[in-house]
Short mmCIF file of C-alpha atoms and ligand atoms in Angstrom, two decimals:
data_model
loop_
_atom_site.label_atom_id
_atom_site.label_comp_id
_atom_site.label_asym_id
_atom_site.label_seq_id
_atom_site.Cartn_x
_atom_site.Cartn_y
_atom_site.Cartn_z
CA UNK A 1 -1.84 -29.39 5.73
CA UNK A 2 -0.99 -26.50 8.01
CA UNK A 3 1.27 -26.97 10.99
CA UNK A 4 2.22 -24.32 13.51
CA UNK A 5 5.15 -25.05 15.80
CA UNK A 6 5.75 -23.04 18.96
CA UNK A 7 4.67 -19.68 17.57
CA UNK A 8 5.56 -16.51 19.44
CA UNK A 9 4.27 -13.19 18.21
CA UNK A 10 4.15 -9.79 19.81
CA UNK A 11 3.42 -6.25 18.68
CA UNK A 12 5.74 -3.93 20.56
CA UNK A 13 5.46 -4.89 24.20
CA UNK A 14 2.12 -6.58 23.64
CA UNK A 15 2.56 -10.37 23.58
CA UNK A 16 -0.13 -12.00 21.47
CA UNK A 17 1.01 -15.59 20.97
CA UNK A 18 3.11 -17.36 23.57
CA UNK A 19 3.95 -20.73 22.17
CA UNK A 20 1.11 -21.84 19.91
CA UNK A 21 1.41 -25.27 18.35
CA UNK A 22 -1.31 -26.93 16.37
CA UNK A 23 -1.93 -28.96 13.29
CA UNK A 24 -4.70 -28.51 10.76
CA UNK A 25 -5.19 -31.66 8.75
CA UNK A 26 -5.82 -31.72 5.05
CA UNK A 27 -9.50 -31.76 4.21
CA UNK A 28 -12.17 -30.88 6.68
CA UNK A 29 -13.20 -27.69 8.38
CA UNK A 30 -11.30 -26.52 11.42
CA UNK A 31 -12.92 -23.76 13.42
CA UNK A 32 -10.80 -21.44 15.50
CA UNK A 33 -12.53 -20.01 18.54
CA UNK A 34 -11.45 -17.80 21.41
CA UNK A 35 -12.33 -14.52 23.08
CA UNK A 36 -12.09 -11.28 21.13
CA UNK A 37 -8.55 -9.94 20.97
CA UNK A 38 -6.72 -13.22 21.57
CA UNK A 39 -5.08 -13.08 18.18
CA UNK A 40 -7.18 -15.31 15.93
CA UNK A 41 -6.96 -12.92 13.01
CA UNK A 42 -3.23 -12.60 13.59
CA UNK A 43 -2.96 -16.39 13.58
CA UNK A 44 -4.65 -16.63 10.18
CA UNK A 45 -2.26 -14.01 8.82
CA UNK A 46 0.67 -15.97 10.20
CA UNK A 47 -0.60 -19.07 8.38
CA UNK A 48 -0.19 -17.45 5.00
CA UNK A 49 2.86 -15.40 5.81
CA UNK A 50 1.19 -12.00 5.84
CA UNK A 51 2.82 -11.62 9.22
CA UNK A 52 6.02 -13.25 10.41
CA UNK A 53 6.21 -14.88 13.84
CA UNK A 54 8.91 -13.62 16.22
CA UNK A 55 9.91 -17.25 16.63
CA UNK A 56 8.48 -20.61 15.67
CA UNK A 57 7.68 -22.19 12.34
CA UNK A 58 4.74 -22.36 9.99
CA UNK A 59 4.58 -25.35 7.69
CA UNK A 60 2.33 -25.40 4.64
CA UNK A 61 2.31 -28.82 2.98
CA UNK A 62 5.61 -29.51 4.68
CA UNK A 63 7.32 -26.30 3.59
CA UNK A 64 8.45 -23.86 6.26
CA UNK A 65 7.09 -20.53 5.01
CA UNK A 66 8.89 -18.49 7.66
CA UNK A 67 12.05 -19.21 5.66
CA UNK A 68 10.56 -18.58 2.23
CA UNK A 69 11.65 -15.65 0.06
CA UNK A 70 9.13 -12.96 -0.87
CA UNK A 71 8.62 -14.31 -4.39
CA UNK A 72 8.24 -17.87 -3.10
CA UNK A 73 5.74 -16.59 -0.55
CA UNK A 74 3.68 -14.95 -3.29
CA UNK A 75 3.71 -18.27 -5.11
CA UNK A 76 2.60 -20.21 -2.02
CA UNK A 77 -0.20 -17.73 -1.35
CA UNK A 78 -1.85 -18.64 -4.60
CA UNK A 79 -2.88 -21.87 -2.85
CA UNK A 80 -4.88 -19.79 -0.40
CA UNK A 81 -8.13 -17.95 -0.37
CA UNK A 82 -8.48 -15.45 2.44
CA UNK A 83 -11.62 -13.75 3.63
CA UNK A 84 -10.58 -10.76 5.72
CA UNK A 85 -12.55 -9.91 8.81
CA UNK A 86 -13.42 -6.53 7.29
CA UNK A 87 -13.60 -7.94 3.72
CA UNK A 88 -10.75 -5.64 2.56
CA UNK A 89 -12.37 -4.90 -0.80
CA UNK A 90 -10.53 -2.59 -3.19
CA UNK A 91 -12.51 0.60 -2.80
CA UNK A 92 -11.40 2.05 -6.13
CA UNK A 93 -12.93 -0.90 -7.98
CA UNK A 94 -16.53 -1.94 -8.51
CA UNK A 95 -17.90 -5.15 -7.04
CA UNK A 96 -17.48 -6.88 -10.39
CA UNK A 97 -13.87 -5.78 -10.75
CA UNK A 98 -13.14 -6.86 -7.20
CA UNK A 99 -14.37 -10.38 -7.76
CA UNK A 100 -12.80 -10.56 -11.22
CA UNK A 101 -9.47 -9.30 -9.94
CA UNK A 102 -7.88 -12.64 -8.92
CA UNK A 103 -8.97 -14.15 -12.24
CA UNK A 104 -7.51 -11.28 -14.26
CA UNK A 105 -4.25 -11.52 -12.33
CA UNK A 106 -3.72 -15.25 -12.21
CA UNK A 107 -5.53 -16.75 -15.21
CA UNK A 108 -5.73 -15.93 -18.89
CA UNK A 109 -9.47 -16.44 -19.16
CA UNK A 110 -11.24 -14.17 -21.61
CA UNK A 111 -13.78 -11.56 -20.55
CA UNK A 112 -16.88 -13.67 -21.13
CA UNK A 113 -15.53 -16.55 -19.10
CA UNK A 114 -14.53 -14.20 -16.29
CA UNK A 115 -17.94 -12.53 -16.34
CA UNK A 116 -19.58 -15.95 -16.08
CA UNK A 117 -17.52 -16.98 -13.07
CA UNK A 118 -18.02 -13.65 -11.31
CA UNK A 119 -21.77 -13.79 -11.92
CA UNK A 120 -21.91 -17.31 -10.52
CA UNK A 121 -19.80 -16.58 -7.43
CA UNK A 122 -21.89 -13.52 -6.62
CA UNK A 123 -25.14 -15.40 -6.98
CA UNK A 124 -23.85 -18.15 -4.70
CA UNK A 125 -23.41 -15.61 -1.91
CA UNK A 126 -26.88 -14.22 -2.59
CA UNK A 127 -25.93 -11.03 -4.40
CA UNK A 128 -27.35 -9.75 -7.65
CA UNK A 129 -27.53 -6.33 -9.33
CA UNK A 130 -24.50 -5.07 -7.45
CA UNK A 131 -21.93 -5.53 -10.22
CA UNK A 132 -21.36 -1.86 -10.91
CA UNK A 133 -21.64 -0.66 -7.32
CA UNK A 134 -18.59 0.43 -5.36
CA UNK A 135 -17.82 -1.16 -1.97
CA UNK A 136 -18.67 2.09 -0.18
CA UNK A 137 -22.21 1.79 -1.51
CA UNK A 138 -22.78 -1.62 0.11
CA UNK A 139 -23.88 -2.64 3.59
CA UNK A 140 -21.38 -4.35 5.89
CA UNK A 141 -22.91 -7.77 5.34
CA UNK A 142 -22.98 -7.32 1.57
CA UNK A 143 -19.33 -6.29 1.59
CA UNK A 144 -18.46 -9.39 3.53
CA UNK A 145 -20.23 -11.55 0.97
CA UNK A 146 -18.44 -9.84 -1.91
CA UNK A 147 -15.19 -10.56 -0.06
CA UNK A 148 -16.30 -14.15 0.25
CA UNK A 149 -17.05 -14.39 -3.46
CA UNK A 150 -13.67 -12.85 -4.27
CA UNK A 151 -11.76 -15.25 -2.05
CA UNK A 152 -13.47 -18.22 -3.68
CA UNK A 153 -12.96 -17.27 -7.35
CA UNK A 154 -9.73 -19.17 -7.84
CA UNK A 155 -10.97 -22.27 -6.02
CA UNK A 156 -7.96 -22.42 -3.70
CA UNK A 157 -6.58 -25.49 -1.88
CA UNK A 158 -6.83 -23.81 1.48
CA UNK A 159 -9.54 -21.37 2.51
CA UNK A 160 -9.11 -19.12 5.52
CA UNK A 161 -12.27 -17.38 6.65
CA UNK A 162 -12.03 -14.65 9.27
CA UNK A 163 -15.47 -14.39 10.87
CA UNK A 164 -17.44 -15.04 7.68
CA UNK A 165 -20.83 -14.71 9.36
CA UNK A 166 -20.27 -11.87 11.80
CA UNK A 167 -22.63 -9.06 10.88
CA UNK A 168 -24.96 -11.19 8.79
CA UNK A 169 -28.62 -11.81 9.57
CA UNK A 170 -29.58 -15.32 10.81
CA UNK A 171 -30.80 -16.49 7.41
CA UNK A 172 -27.75 -15.21 5.57
CA UNK A 173 -25.60 -16.79 8.27
CA UNK A 174 -27.16 -20.11 7.42
CA UNK A 175 -26.57 -19.51 3.71
CA UNK A 176 -22.90 -18.69 4.28
CA UNK A 177 -22.44 -21.66 6.62
CA UNK A 178 -23.85 -23.91 3.93
CA UNK A 179 -21.59 -22.27 1.38
CA UNK A 180 -18.50 -22.95 3.47
CA UNK A 181 -19.64 -26.50 4.04
CA UNK A 182 -20.45 -27.14 0.37
CA UNK A 183 -17.24 -25.53 -0.84
CA UNK A 184 -15.33 -27.76 1.50
CA UNK A 185 -17.06 -30.91 0.36
CA UNK A 186 -17.22 -30.20 -3.35
CA UNK A 187 -13.61 -29.19 -3.73
CA UNK A 188 -12.21 -31.27 -0.87
CA UNK A 189 -10.00 -28.44 0.30
CA UNK A 190 -8.79 -27.46 3.74
CA UNK A 191 -10.84 -24.81 5.51
CA UNK A 192 -10.01 -22.79 8.57
CA UNK A 193 -12.80 -20.66 9.96
CA UNK A 194 -12.59 -18.12 12.74
CA UNK A 195 -16.01 -17.85 14.29
CA UNK A 196 -17.81 -16.56 17.35
CA UNK A 197 -21.03 -18.25 16.33
CA UNK A 198 -21.37 -21.40 18.43
CA UNK A 199 -24.31 -22.67 16.39
CA UNK A 200 -22.22 -22.49 13.21
CA UNK A 201 -19.35 -24.24 14.95
CA UNK A 202 -21.44 -27.30 15.68
CA UNK A 203 -23.00 -27.19 12.25
CA UNK A 204 -19.91 -27.03 10.06
CA UNK A 205 -16.82 -27.89 12.10
CA UNK A 206 -14.93 -31.17 11.91
CA UNK A 207 -12.31 -29.98 14.34
CA UNK A 208 -12.12 -27.12 16.78
CA UNK A 209 -9.15 -25.25 18.19
CA UNK A 210 -9.57 -22.81 21.02
CA UNK A 211 -6.94 -20.19 21.81
CA UNK A 212 -6.77 -18.10 24.93
CA UNK A 213 -4.01 -15.85 26.26
CA UNK A 214 -1.57 -16.84 23.56
CA UNK A 215 -1.91 -20.58 23.96
CA UNK A 216 -4.02 -23.39 22.58
CA UNK A 217 -6.37 -24.44 25.40
CA UNK A 218 -8.38 -26.97 23.42
CA UNK A 219 -7.92 -28.91 20.22
CA UNK A 220 -10.16 -31.76 19.18
CA UNK A 221 -13.10 -32.91 17.15
CA UNK A 222 -16.48 -31.25 17.35
CA UNK A 223 -17.83 -34.27 19.21
CA UNK A 224 -15.12 -33.82 21.85
CA UNK A 225 -16.04 -30.16 22.06
CA UNK A 226 -19.57 -30.97 23.16
CA UNK A 227 -18.54 -33.48 25.79
CA UNK A 228 -15.34 -31.99 27.18
CA UNK A 229 -15.07 -30.79 30.76
CA UNK A 230 -12.35 -28.33 29.76
CA UNK A 231 -13.39 -25.30 31.78
CA UNK A 232 -12.32 -22.80 29.11
CA UNK A 233 -14.49 -24.49 26.52
CA UNK A 234 -17.41 -24.95 28.88
CA UNK A 235 -17.37 -21.28 29.82
CA UNK A 236 -16.93 -20.10 26.24
CA UNK A 237 -19.74 -22.27 24.89
CA UNK A 238 -22.14 -21.27 27.62
CA UNK A 239 -21.19 -17.61 27.33
CA UNK A 240 -21.05 -16.89 31.04
CA UNK A 241 -18.74 -14.18 32.28
CA UNK A 242 -17.56 -16.06 35.40
CA UNK A 243 -14.90 -18.72 34.94
CA UNK A 244 -11.27 -19.19 33.96
CA UNK A 245 -11.58 -16.73 31.05
CA UNK A 246 -11.13 -13.31 32.60
CA UNK A 247 -12.98 -10.45 31.00
CA UNK A 248 -11.74 -7.66 33.25
CA UNK B 1 20.54 18.08 40.64
CA UNK B 2 23.77 16.87 39.12
CA UNK B 3 22.26 13.49 38.36
CA UNK B 4 19.30 14.98 36.54
CA UNK B 5 21.64 17.16 34.51
CA UNK B 6 23.60 14.08 33.55
CA UNK B 7 20.39 12.32 32.65
CA UNK B 8 19.44 15.24 30.46
CA UNK B 9 22.75 15.17 28.64
CA UNK B 10 22.54 11.43 28.13
CA UNK B 11 19.02 11.71 26.82
CA UNK B 12 20.04 14.57 24.56
CA UNK B 13 22.78 12.57 22.90
CA UNK B 14 20.58 9.49 22.90
CA UNK B 15 17.94 11.27 20.89
CA UNK B 16 20.50 12.64 18.44
CA UNK B 17 21.85 9.14 17.98
CA UNK B 18 18.41 7.61 17.58
CA UNK B 19 17.34 10.25 15.06
CA UNK B 20 20.49 9.80 13.03
CA UNK B 21 20.07 6.04 13.03
CA UNK B 22 16.45 6.17 11.98
CA UNK B 23 17.34 8.70 9.28
CA UNK B 24 19.79 6.25 7.80
CA UNK B 25 17.31 3.42 8.24
CA UNK B 26 14.59 5.30 6.36
CA UNK B 27 17.03 6.32 3.63
CA UNK B 28 18.10 2.70 3.31
CA UNK B 29 14.55 1.40 3.15
CA UNK B 30 13.62 3.97 0.53
CA UNK B 31 16.62 2.95 -1.55
CA UNK B 32 15.60 -0.69 -1.26
CA UNK B 33 12.06 0.20 -2.31
CA UNK B 34 13.44 2.07 -5.31
CA UNK B 35 15.84 -0.67 -6.40
CA UNK B 36 13.26 -3.44 -5.95
CA UNK B 37 10.72 -1.51 -7.96
CA UNK B 38 13.21 -0.86 -10.75
CA UNK B 39 13.86 -4.60 -10.77
CA UNK B 40 10.12 -5.19 -11.16
CA UNK B 41 9.97 -2.70 -14.03
CA UNK B 42 12.81 -4.48 -15.81
CA UNK B 43 11.86 -8.10 -15.16
CA UNK B 44 8.06 -8.02 -15.16
CA UNK B 45 5.52 -7.15 -17.77
CA UNK B 46 4.64 -3.47 -17.68
CA UNK B 47 1.07 -2.83 -16.59
CA UNK B 48 0.01 -0.50 -19.39
CA UNK B 49 -3.45 0.29 -18.12
CA UNK B 50 -2.31 1.25 -14.64
CA UNK B 51 0.67 3.16 -16.01
CA UNK B 52 -1.52 5.12 -18.43
CA UNK B 53 -3.83 5.99 -15.55
CA UNK B 54 -0.89 7.31 -13.57
CA UNK B 55 0.45 9.24 -16.55
CA UNK B 56 -2.90 10.93 -16.75
CA UNK B 57 -3.00 11.63 -13.03
CA UNK B 58 0.60 12.66 -12.44
CA UNK B 59 1.14 14.24 -15.83
CA UNK B 60 -1.87 15.58 -17.65
CA UNK B 61 -3.68 16.76 -14.55
CA UNK B 62 -0.58 18.59 -13.34
CA UNK B 63 -0.33 20.69 -16.48
CA UNK B 64 -2.51 23.60 -15.30
CA UNK B 65 -0.59 24.13 -12.09
CA UNK B 66 2.72 23.84 -13.90
CA UNK B 67 1.60 26.33 -16.54
CA UNK B 68 0.52 28.81 -13.88
CA UNK B 69 3.69 28.40 -11.86
CA UNK B 70 5.96 28.70 -14.88
CA UNK B 71 4.08 31.60 -16.41
CA UNK B 72 3.90 33.77 -13.32
CA UNK B 73 7.45 33.03 -12.27
CA UNK B 74 8.68 34.06 -15.73
CA UNK B 75 6.64 37.24 -15.59
CA UNK B 76 7.79 38.25 -12.13
CA UNK B 77 11.36 37.38 -12.93
CA UNK B 78 11.06 39.36 -16.13
CA UNK B 79 9.95 42.49 -14.28
CA UNK B 80 12.55 42.19 -11.55
CA UNK B 81 15.46 41.70 -13.89
CA UNK B 82 14.19 44.44 -16.20
CA UNK B 83 14.19 46.88 -13.30
CA UNK B 84 17.68 45.77 -12.32
CA UNK B 85 19.20 45.97 -15.81
CA UNK B 86 17.43 49.22 -16.75
CA UNK B 87 19.86 51.19 -14.56
CA UNK B 88 22.65 50.04 -16.87
CA UNK B 89 20.61 50.52 -20.01
CA UNK B 90 20.81 46.79 -20.70
CA UNK B 91 17.10 45.94 -20.52
CA UNK B 92 17.33 43.17 -23.10
CA UNK B 93 19.79 41.29 -20.83
CA UNK B 94 16.69 40.42 -18.84
CA UNK B 95 16.08 37.80 -21.55
CA UNK B 96 19.31 35.95 -20.83
CA UNK B 97 18.70 35.90 -17.14
CA UNK B 98 15.11 34.72 -17.33
CA UNK B 99 16.06 31.95 -19.76
CA UNK B 100 19.10 30.85 -17.82
CA UNK B 101 17.21 30.79 -14.52
CA UNK B 102 14.13 29.05 -15.92
CA UNK B 103 16.08 26.36 -17.72
CA UNK B 104 18.70 25.53 -15.15
CA UNK B 105 16.92 25.97 -11.85
CA UNK B 106 13.42 27.36 -11.69
CA UNK B 107 11.86 25.00 -14.22
CA UNK B 108 12.82 21.68 -12.64
CA UNK B 109 12.72 22.83 -9.01
CA UNK B 110 9.37 24.60 -9.21
CA UNK B 111 7.87 21.73 -11.19
CA UNK B 112 9.19 19.33 -8.58
CA UNK B 113 7.90 21.27 -5.60
CA UNK B 114 4.47 21.99 -7.06
CA UNK B 115 3.89 18.45 -8.26
CA UNK B 116 5.25 17.04 -4.99
CA UNK B 117 2.49 18.91 -3.20
CA UNK B 118 -0.20 17.76 -5.60
CA UNK B 119 0.85 14.23 -6.46
CA UNK B 120 3.05 13.15 -3.55
CA UNK B 121 0.34 13.90 -1.01
CA UNK B 122 -2.31 12.10 -2.97
CA UNK B 123 -0.20 8.99 -3.59
CA UNK B 124 0.70 8.79 0.10
CA UNK B 125 -2.92 9.23 1.12
CA UNK B 126 -4.18 6.65 -1.36
CA UNK B 127 -1.66 3.96 -0.44
CA UNK B 128 -1.94 4.85 3.24
CA UNK B 129 -5.70 4.36 3.17
CA UNK B 130 -5.23 1.07 1.34
CA UNK B 131 -2.78 0.04 4.03
CA UNK B 132 -5.01 0.82 7.00
CA UNK B 133 -8.06 -0.80 5.42
CA UNK B 134 -6.04 -3.99 4.74
CA UNK B 135 -6.29 -3.62 0.96
CA UNK B 136 -2.51 -3.94 0.73
CA UNK B 137 -2.73 -7.12 2.81
CA UNK B 138 -5.45 -8.32 0.45
CA UNK B 139 -3.14 -7.84 -2.54
CA UNK B 140 -0.41 -9.66 -0.67
CA UNK B 141 -2.82 -12.43 0.24
CA UNK B 142 -3.71 -12.92 -3.42
CA UNK B 143 -0.07 -13.41 -4.26
CA UNK B 144 0.31 -10.06 -6.00
CA UNK B 145 3.59 -8.20 -5.77
CA UNK B 146 2.61 -4.83 -4.32
CA UNK B 147 5.68 -3.10 -5.71
CA UNK B 148 4.86 -4.31 -9.19
CA UNK B 149 1.18 -3.47 -8.87
CA UNK B 150 1.26 -0.19 -6.96
CA UNK B 151 4.70 1.39 -7.12
CA UNK B 152 6.02 0.45 -10.56
CA UNK B 153 3.24 2.12 -12.61
CA UNK B 154 3.67 5.33 -10.64
CA UNK B 155 7.43 5.27 -10.97
CA UNK B 156 7.34 4.67 -14.71
CA UNK B 157 4.71 7.36 -15.16
CA UNK B 158 6.75 9.88 -13.19
CA UNK B 159 9.90 9.07 -15.14
CA UNK B 160 8.12 9.76 -18.41
CA UNK B 161 6.06 12.70 -17.35
CA UNK B 162 8.36 14.85 -15.22
CA UNK B 163 10.77 15.90 -17.96
CA UNK B 164 7.76 16.89 -20.07
CA UNK B 165 6.21 18.91 -17.27
CA UNK B 166 9.56 20.58 -16.84
CA UNK B 167 9.61 21.58 -20.51
CA UNK B 168 6.12 23.00 -20.19
CA UNK B 169 7.09 24.96 -17.11
CA UNK B 170 10.15 26.39 -18.86
CA UNK B 171 8.21 27.27 -22.00
CA UNK B 172 5.57 29.20 -20.11
CA UNK B 173 8.23 30.84 -17.99
CA UNK B 174 10.00 32.08 -21.11
CA UNK B 175 6.73 33.23 -22.61
CA UNK B 176 5.92 35.09 -19.38
CA UNK B 177 9.29 36.81 -19.38
CA UNK B 178 8.95 37.71 -23.05
CA UNK B 179 5.41 39.00 -22.60
CA UNK B 180 6.32 41.28 -19.72
CA UNK B 181 9.48 42.66 -21.29
CA UNK B 182 8.50 42.98 -24.93
CA UNK B 183 4.76 43.59 -24.78
CA UNK B 184 4.45 45.64 -21.60
CA UNK B 185 7.85 47.17 -20.92
CA UNK B 186 8.77 47.92 -24.51
CA UNK B 187 12.03 45.96 -24.84
CA UNK B 188 12.98 45.29 -28.46
CA UNK B 189 11.75 41.84 -29.42
CA UNK B 190 14.72 40.83 -31.59
CA UNK B 191 17.27 41.96 -29.03
CA UNK B 192 15.40 40.19 -26.26
CA UNK B 193 15.33 36.89 -28.14
CA UNK B 194 18.96 37.25 -29.17
CA UNK B 195 19.91 37.67 -25.54
CA UNK B 196 17.71 34.79 -24.49
CA UNK B 197 19.51 32.17 -26.54
CA UNK B 198 22.96 33.63 -25.96
CA UNK B 199 23.91 31.97 -22.69
CA UNK B 200 21.84 28.81 -22.72
CA UNK B 201 22.97 25.71 -24.58
CA UNK B 202 21.45 22.32 -25.22
CA UNK B 203 23.56 20.88 -22.46
CA UNK B 204 21.74 23.13 -19.98
CA UNK B 205 18.41 21.89 -21.21
CA UNK B 206 19.61 18.31 -20.95
CA UNK B 207 20.81 18.84 -17.37
CA UNK B 208 17.47 20.39 -16.57
CA UNK B 209 15.65 17.33 -17.87
CA UNK B 210 17.89 15.07 -15.79
CA UNK B 211 16.95 17.04 -12.71
CA UNK B 212 13.23 16.81 -13.42
CA UNK B 213 13.57 13.08 -14.04
CA UNK B 214 15.31 12.54 -10.69
CA UNK B 215 12.82 14.75 -8.83
CA UNK B 216 9.97 12.70 -10.27
CA UNK B 217 11.49 9.48 -9.00
CA UNK B 218 12.15 11.04 -5.60
CA UNK B 219 8.56 12.18 -5.22
CA UNK B 220 7.09 8.79 -6.11
CA UNK B 221 9.51 6.78 -3.99
CA UNK B 222 8.97 8.96 -0.92
CA UNK B 223 5.19 9.01 -1.32
CA UNK B 224 4.94 5.26 -1.89
CA UNK B 225 7.29 4.53 1.00
CA UNK B 226 5.30 6.73 3.34
CA UNK B 227 1.99 5.32 2.12
CA UNK B 228 3.03 1.68 2.40
CA UNK B 229 4.45 2.24 5.88
CA UNK B 230 1.47 4.12 7.23
CA UNK B 231 0.67 3.48 10.87
CA UNK B 232 -2.80 2.21 11.52
CA UNK B 233 -5.63 4.70 11.80
CA UNK B 234 -6.85 7.86 10.11
CA UNK B 235 -4.22 9.88 11.95
CA UNK B 236 -1.55 7.68 10.41
CA UNK B 237 -2.77 8.52 6.92
CA UNK B 238 -2.69 12.23 7.69
CA UNK B 239 0.83 12.00 9.03
CA UNK B 240 2.08 10.01 6.05
CA UNK B 241 0.59 12.54 3.69
CA UNK B 242 2.20 15.56 5.33
CA UNK B 243 5.52 13.86 5.83
CA UNK B 244 5.69 12.66 2.26
CA UNK B 245 5.33 16.24 0.97
CA UNK B 246 7.83 17.68 3.44
CA UNK B 247 10.41 14.96 2.87
CA UNK B 248 10.16 15.03 -0.91
CA UNK B 249 10.45 18.83 -0.97
CA UNK B 250 13.55 18.72 1.20
CA UNK B 251 15.02 15.93 -0.91
CA UNK B 252 14.31 17.86 -4.11
CA UNK B 253 16.33 20.81 -2.82
CA UNK B 254 19.09 18.50 -1.62
CA UNK B 255 19.25 16.56 -4.88
CA UNK B 256 19.14 19.82 -6.83
CA UNK B 257 22.30 20.90 -5.04
CA UNK B 258 24.00 17.53 -5.51
CA UNK B 259 23.10 17.21 -9.19
CA UNK B 260 24.08 20.80 -9.93
CA UNK B 261 27.46 20.34 -8.23
CA UNK B 262 27.98 17.14 -10.12
CA UNK B 263 26.95 18.50 -13.52
CA UNK B 264 28.95 21.70 -13.16
CA UNK B 265 32.09 19.75 -12.30
CA UNK B 266 32.05 17.60 -15.46
N1 LIG C 301 -0.91 -4.85 12.93
C1 LIG C 301 -1.03 -4.81 14.26
N2 LIG C 301 -0.28 -3.95 14.98
C2 LIG C 301 -0.38 -3.90 16.32
N3 LIG C 301 -1.19 -4.68 17.04
C3 LIG C 301 -1.97 -5.56 16.39
C4 LIG C 301 -1.92 -5.66 14.96
N4 LIG C 301 -2.80 -6.62 14.59
C5 LIG C 301 -3.36 -7.07 15.73
N5 LIG C 301 -2.85 -6.45 16.81
C6 LIG C 301 -3.21 -6.73 18.20
O1 LIG C 301 -3.20 -8.12 18.37
C7 LIG C 301 -4.26 -8.53 19.22
C8 LIG C 301 -5.03 -9.65 18.55
O2 LIG C 301 -5.70 -9.13 17.43
P1 LIG C 301 -6.63 -10.04 16.51
O3 LIG C 301 -7.22 -9.13 15.51
O4 LIG C 301 -5.86 -11.18 16.03
O5 LIG C 301 -7.73 -10.51 17.54
P2 LIG C 301 -8.93 -11.51 17.25
O6 LIG C 301 -8.72 -12.71 18.09
O7 LIG C 301 -9.08 -11.70 15.80
O8 LIG C 301 -10.15 -10.68 17.84
P3 LIG C 301 -11.63 -10.55 17.23
O9 LIG C 301 -12.34 -11.79 17.61
O10 LIG C 301 -12.18 -9.37 17.96
O11 LIG C 301 -11.52 -10.36 15.78
C9 LIG C 301 -5.08 -7.31 19.50
O12 LIG C 301 -4.83 -6.91 20.83
C10 LIG C 301 -4.60 -6.26 18.54
O13 LIG C 301 -4.57 -5.03 19.19
MG1 LIG C 302 -10.30 -11.09 14.39
#
């Protein structure tokens, strides 16, 4: 369970979050939507303590991580898998080493077992014959999928996906959506997905949270999302530039 | 008129104050980085593979530049002192001076400065790039202690390798001085060597190694600090790289003075 209480966060004079409170229940997929630049990526980083809020609290399974020491934080983060928006692969390592990295660091599996897991995770995201390639030799979408494979290797309790399908073709989008859905249901974990893809939202989400201008403007189930008359949601789903969400 | 003058004075002192404060802040943060990393080295398992890689990079690959620097400095110094001492008919004294200078000052300082340029810049650039492409965040997100993973291997490698590089630098410096004086300028070989060992004791060599050791730590701490605190963007990486070389060079000269003062007084 993830609970955010009255989060404020700014970078310099730029206020990003102005009092965000929300709760993400254990189990199920929660999708985070909102216009570009509203701080969704920052919110995910706050959830696992990669950034600290200026004020407010972040609870993970009841523990306030804003008060945790660095070593405790490292410990807590082992519960998480995080897919970065830009994949954040280690560019000095091959694809294989990237995916094997969390296993090498946090388990004492032998090389054959690790190779088996890596092979499997890569095939699940539709990649083969890329083991010895370096991240710079991959396309953007391939990199993202390697990142996805890497974040899933340790089978974490909580998965945070930052735009897992952005930059993928429609078919691969469907594959990744299924992967997120299956991972959720096989392991019964908690998933938080940042997505701009409305079709995916309706396909995989149990709950949806929408943020805009530093506040939560909608939080509810996917069914509520379709039937709400919340003007922010209506405008965002229909993708029209006129409405309460100001583009200019 | 008067008001703007006042404003100028206020701003002037403001900026001095701010610079001084940030100087202390940076020094403090670097010290914390150093102490925390040393703690990691002591309490955590040493990462042999990464450390070996750094030993190769910082140490073995620095040998050519250290050899060149040491050799040419010894040769030039040999000529200069020969010319100076020749007027007094004491050409072989050149040996004492070359040895004394190479061992006590030129060896460690030149090694430090040359390797700061080669290694400090590259560490800062590597970590800086990792920072701006979120690879450091990725390590953090996986629950990996970045000091233990990134800084500790480099620090341990530098601590091992710098004294050795210093010895190499000194050796080639002495050989350069000897070559110039004995082979080219016709100084008597036995006299030259006699003079060389006359004024330099083991304690000088030990002090020299201490200096090199400290310079190595300084270079790695500064470069890692600058790399890990890189501001976003390619420009940030460039800045970190330059600053890390400038700062570590200045600190090497400063520490050289401090250590020398300290060692001379005991
Ligand atoms: N490390 C940082 N330093 C300074 N500003 C930052 C930093 N990270 C994010 N920001 C700022 O915070 C704001 C929110 O960024 P964030 O990446 O969270 O947006 P987002 O909602 O994920 O957008 P997108 O949908 O385009 O990915 C942006 O205006 C960005 O400039
Ligand atoms: Mg984002």
